[in-house]
mmCIF file of C-alpha atoms in Angstrom:
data_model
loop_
_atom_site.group_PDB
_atom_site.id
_atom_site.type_symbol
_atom_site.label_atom_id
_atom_site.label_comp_id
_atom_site.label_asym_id
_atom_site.label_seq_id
_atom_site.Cartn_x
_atom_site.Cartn_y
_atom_site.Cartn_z
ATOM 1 C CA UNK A 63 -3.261 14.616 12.887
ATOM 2 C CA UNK A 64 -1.448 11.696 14.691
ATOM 3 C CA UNK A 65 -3.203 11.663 18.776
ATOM 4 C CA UNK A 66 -1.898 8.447 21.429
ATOM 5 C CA UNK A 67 -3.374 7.239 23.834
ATOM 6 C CA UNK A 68 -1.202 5.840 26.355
ATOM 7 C CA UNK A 69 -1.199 4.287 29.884
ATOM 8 C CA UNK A 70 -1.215 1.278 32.120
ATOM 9 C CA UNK A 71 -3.204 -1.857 31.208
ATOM 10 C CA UNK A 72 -6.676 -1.755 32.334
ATOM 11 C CA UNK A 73 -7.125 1.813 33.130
ATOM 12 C CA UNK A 74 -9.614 2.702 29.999
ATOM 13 C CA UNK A 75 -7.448 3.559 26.872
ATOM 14 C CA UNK A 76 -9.981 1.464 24.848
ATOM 15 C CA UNK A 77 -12.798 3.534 26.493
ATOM 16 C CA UNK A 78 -11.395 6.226 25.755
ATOM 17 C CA UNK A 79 -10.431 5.715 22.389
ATOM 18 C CA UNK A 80 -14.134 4.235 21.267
ATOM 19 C CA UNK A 81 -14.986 7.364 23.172
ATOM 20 C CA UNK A 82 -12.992 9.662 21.122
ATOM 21 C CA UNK A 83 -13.371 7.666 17.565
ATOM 22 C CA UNK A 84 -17.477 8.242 18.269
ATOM 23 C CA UNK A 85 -17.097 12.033 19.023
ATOM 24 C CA UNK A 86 -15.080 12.846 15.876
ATOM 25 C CA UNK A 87 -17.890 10.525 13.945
ATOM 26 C CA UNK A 88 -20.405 12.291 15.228
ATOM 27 C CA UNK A 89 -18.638 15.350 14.060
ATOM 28 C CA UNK A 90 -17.780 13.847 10.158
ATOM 29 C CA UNK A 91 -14.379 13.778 11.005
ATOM 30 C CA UNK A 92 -12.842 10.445 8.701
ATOM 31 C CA UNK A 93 -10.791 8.512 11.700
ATOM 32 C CA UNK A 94 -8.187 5.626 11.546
ATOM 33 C CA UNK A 95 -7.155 3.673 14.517
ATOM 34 C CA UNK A 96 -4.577 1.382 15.758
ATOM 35 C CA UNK A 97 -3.614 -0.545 18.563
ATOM 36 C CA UNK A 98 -0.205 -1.960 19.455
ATOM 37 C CA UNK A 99 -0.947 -5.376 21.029
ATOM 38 C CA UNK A 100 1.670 -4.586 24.174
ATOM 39 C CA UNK A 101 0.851 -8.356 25.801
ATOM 40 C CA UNK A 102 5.074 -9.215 25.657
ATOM 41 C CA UNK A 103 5.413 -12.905 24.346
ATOM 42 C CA UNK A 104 2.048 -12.810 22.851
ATOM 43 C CA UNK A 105 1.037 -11.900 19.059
ATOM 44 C CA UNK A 106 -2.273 -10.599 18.217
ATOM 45 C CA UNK A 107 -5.415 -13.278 17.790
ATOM 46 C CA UNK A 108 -6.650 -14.052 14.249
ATOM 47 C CA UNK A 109 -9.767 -14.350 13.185
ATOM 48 C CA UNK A 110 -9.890 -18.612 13.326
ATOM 49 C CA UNK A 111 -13.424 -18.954 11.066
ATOM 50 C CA UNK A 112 -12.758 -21.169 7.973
ATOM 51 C CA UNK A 113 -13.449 -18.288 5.815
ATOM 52 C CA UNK A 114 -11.307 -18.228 2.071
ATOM 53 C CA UNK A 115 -8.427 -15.073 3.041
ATOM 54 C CA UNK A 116 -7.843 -17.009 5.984
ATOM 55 C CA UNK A 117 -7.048 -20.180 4.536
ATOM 56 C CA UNK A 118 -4.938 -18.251 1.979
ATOM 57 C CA UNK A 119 -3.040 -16.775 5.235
ATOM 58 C CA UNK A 120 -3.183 -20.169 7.202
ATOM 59 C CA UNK A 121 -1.286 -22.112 4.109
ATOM 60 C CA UNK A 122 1.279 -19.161 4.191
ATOM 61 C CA UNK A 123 0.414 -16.315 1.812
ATOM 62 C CA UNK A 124 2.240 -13.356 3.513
ATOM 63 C CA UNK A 125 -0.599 -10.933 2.830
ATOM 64 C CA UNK A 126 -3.810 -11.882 2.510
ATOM 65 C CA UNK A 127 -6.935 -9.453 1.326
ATOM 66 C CA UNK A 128 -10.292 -9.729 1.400
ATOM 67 C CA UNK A 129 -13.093 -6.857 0.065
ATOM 68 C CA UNK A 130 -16.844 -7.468 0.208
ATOM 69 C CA UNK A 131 -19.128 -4.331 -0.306
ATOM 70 C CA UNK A 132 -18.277 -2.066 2.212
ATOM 71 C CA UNK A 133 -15.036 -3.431 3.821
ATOM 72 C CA UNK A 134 -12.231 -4.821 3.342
ATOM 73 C CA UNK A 135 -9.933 -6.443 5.769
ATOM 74 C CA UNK A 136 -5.945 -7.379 5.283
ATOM 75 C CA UNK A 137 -3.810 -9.880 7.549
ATOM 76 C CA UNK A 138 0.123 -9.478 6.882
ATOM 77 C CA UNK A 139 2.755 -11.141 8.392
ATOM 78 C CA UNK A 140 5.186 -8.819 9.462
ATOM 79 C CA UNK A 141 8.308 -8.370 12.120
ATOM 80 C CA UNK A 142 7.042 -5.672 14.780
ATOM 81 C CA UNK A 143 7.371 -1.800 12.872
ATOM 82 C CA UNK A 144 7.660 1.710 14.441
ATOM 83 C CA UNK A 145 4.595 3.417 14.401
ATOM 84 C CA UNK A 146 5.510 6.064 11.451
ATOM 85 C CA UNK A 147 6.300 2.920 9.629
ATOM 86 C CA UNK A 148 2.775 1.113 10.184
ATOM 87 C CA UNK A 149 0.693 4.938 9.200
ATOM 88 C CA UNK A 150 3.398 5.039 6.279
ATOM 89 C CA UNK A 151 1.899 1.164 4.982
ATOM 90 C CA UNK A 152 -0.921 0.400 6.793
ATOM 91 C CA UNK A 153 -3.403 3.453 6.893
ATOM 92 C CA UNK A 154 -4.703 3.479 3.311
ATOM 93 C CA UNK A 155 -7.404 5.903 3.745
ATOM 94 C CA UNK A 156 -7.351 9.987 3.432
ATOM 95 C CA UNK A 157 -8.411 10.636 7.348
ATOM 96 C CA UNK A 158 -8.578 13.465 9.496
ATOM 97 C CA UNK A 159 -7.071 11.906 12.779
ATOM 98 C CA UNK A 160 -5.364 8.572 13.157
ATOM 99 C CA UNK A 161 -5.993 7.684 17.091
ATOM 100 C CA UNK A 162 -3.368 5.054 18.156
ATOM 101 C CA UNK A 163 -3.844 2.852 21.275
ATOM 102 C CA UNK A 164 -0.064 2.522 22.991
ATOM 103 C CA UNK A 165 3.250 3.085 21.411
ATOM 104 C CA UNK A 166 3.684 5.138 24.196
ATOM 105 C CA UNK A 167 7.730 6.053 23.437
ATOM 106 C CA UNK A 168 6.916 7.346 19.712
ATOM 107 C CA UNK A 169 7.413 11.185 19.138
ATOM 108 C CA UNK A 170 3.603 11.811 18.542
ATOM 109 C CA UNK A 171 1.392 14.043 20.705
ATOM 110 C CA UNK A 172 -0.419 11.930 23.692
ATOM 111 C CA UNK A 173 -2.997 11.632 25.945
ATOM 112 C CA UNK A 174 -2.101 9.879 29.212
ATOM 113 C CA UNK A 175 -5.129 7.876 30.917
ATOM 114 C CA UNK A 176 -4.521 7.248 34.304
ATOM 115 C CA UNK A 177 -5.980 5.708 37.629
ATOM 116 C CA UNK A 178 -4.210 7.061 40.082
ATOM 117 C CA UNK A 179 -1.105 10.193 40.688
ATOM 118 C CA UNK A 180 1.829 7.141 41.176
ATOM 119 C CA UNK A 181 0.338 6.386 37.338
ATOM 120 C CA UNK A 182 0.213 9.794 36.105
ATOM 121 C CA UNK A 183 3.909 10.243 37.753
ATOM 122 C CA UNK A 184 5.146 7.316 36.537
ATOM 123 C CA UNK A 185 4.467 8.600 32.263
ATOM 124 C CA UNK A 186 4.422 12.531 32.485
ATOM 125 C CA UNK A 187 8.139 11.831 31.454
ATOM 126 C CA UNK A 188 7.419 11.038 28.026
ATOM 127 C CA UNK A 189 7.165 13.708 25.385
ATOM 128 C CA UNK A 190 4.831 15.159 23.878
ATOM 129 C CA UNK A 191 1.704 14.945 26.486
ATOM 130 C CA UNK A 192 -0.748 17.619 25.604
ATOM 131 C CA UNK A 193 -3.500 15.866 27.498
ATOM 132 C CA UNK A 194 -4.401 13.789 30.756
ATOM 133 C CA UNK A 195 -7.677 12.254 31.732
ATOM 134 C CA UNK A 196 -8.794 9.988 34.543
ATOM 135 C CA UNK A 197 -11.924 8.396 33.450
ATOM 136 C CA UNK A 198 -13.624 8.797 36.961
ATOM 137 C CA UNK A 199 -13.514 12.682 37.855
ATOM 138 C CA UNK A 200 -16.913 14.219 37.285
ATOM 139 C CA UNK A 201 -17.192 15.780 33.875
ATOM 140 C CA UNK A 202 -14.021 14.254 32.515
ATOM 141 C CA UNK A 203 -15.471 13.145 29.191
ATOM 142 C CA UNK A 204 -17.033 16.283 28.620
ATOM 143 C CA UNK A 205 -13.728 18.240 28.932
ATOM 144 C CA UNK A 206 -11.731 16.122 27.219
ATOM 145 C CA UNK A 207 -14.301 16.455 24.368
ATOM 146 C CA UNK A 208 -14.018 20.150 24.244
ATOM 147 C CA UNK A 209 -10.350 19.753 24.385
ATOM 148 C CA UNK A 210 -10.520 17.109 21.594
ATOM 149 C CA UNK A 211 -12.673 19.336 19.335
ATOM 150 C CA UNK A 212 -10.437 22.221 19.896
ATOM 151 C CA UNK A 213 -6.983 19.820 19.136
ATOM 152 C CA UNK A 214 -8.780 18.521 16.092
ATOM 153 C CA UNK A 215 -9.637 21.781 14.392
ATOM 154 C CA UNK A 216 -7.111 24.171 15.436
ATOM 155 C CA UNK A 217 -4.302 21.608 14.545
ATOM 156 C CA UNK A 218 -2.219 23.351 17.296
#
């Protein structure tokens, strides 16, 4: 199961999505996640300590791996990809959900954070919403956890 969570910068996708990656943890769901860096003009920041993969990448290797005992981390250069593109090559792991930060015009189901009803407005033209929160209404994390529970295991 593919879940977005979309909205306008600084209204709490990345609370919400550390919200909803601890929930399915806590419930031994396996969970993938990834962000789309929407900054325009700026790329992502790389990890700058002189460690070995990085000076592999940083004298032009175009992927560059690294595994210790329990993780392993990958930096690829790569033109900007759809999102079905980046699951297709990027998510190597057998998961439950992937949760994706943004990518808010791909054809997978969303969840629209908002602030305010101009916000909420402004994206409930973009398919596929099955969900919207705003952070600060009273019990909001609580529904959206039963709702979340419910998406996850009835696969509707």
């Amino acid at each position: 199961m593919i879940l977005q969570i979309i909205g306008y910068k600084n209204v709490g996708k990345t609370t919400l999505m550390t919200h909803a990656i601890s929930f399915l943890k806590e419930q031994n769901f396996k969970v993938a996640s990834i962000k789309h860096h929407g900054h325009q003009g700026e790329d992502i920041q790389l990890q700058h300590q002189p460690v070995d993969h990085m000076k592999h990448f940083q004298s032009g290797a175009d992927q560059s791996i690294v595994q210790g005992h329990a993780y392993r981390q990958t930096v690829t250069r790569t033109t900007e990809q759809s999102l079905s593109n980046i699951i297709k090559e990027s998510v190597t792991i057998d998961c439950d959900v992937v949760l994706v930060e943004g990518f808010k015009h791909e054809n997978y189901d969303k969840i629209i954070v908002y602030d305010n009803e101009k916000q909420l407005h402004e994206l409930n033209h973009l398919n596929n919403i099955c969900y919207r929160i705003k952070l600060n209404e009273p019990n909001a994390y609580q529904k959206f956890d039963e709702w979340l529970i419910n998406k996850v295991t009835h696969k509707d």
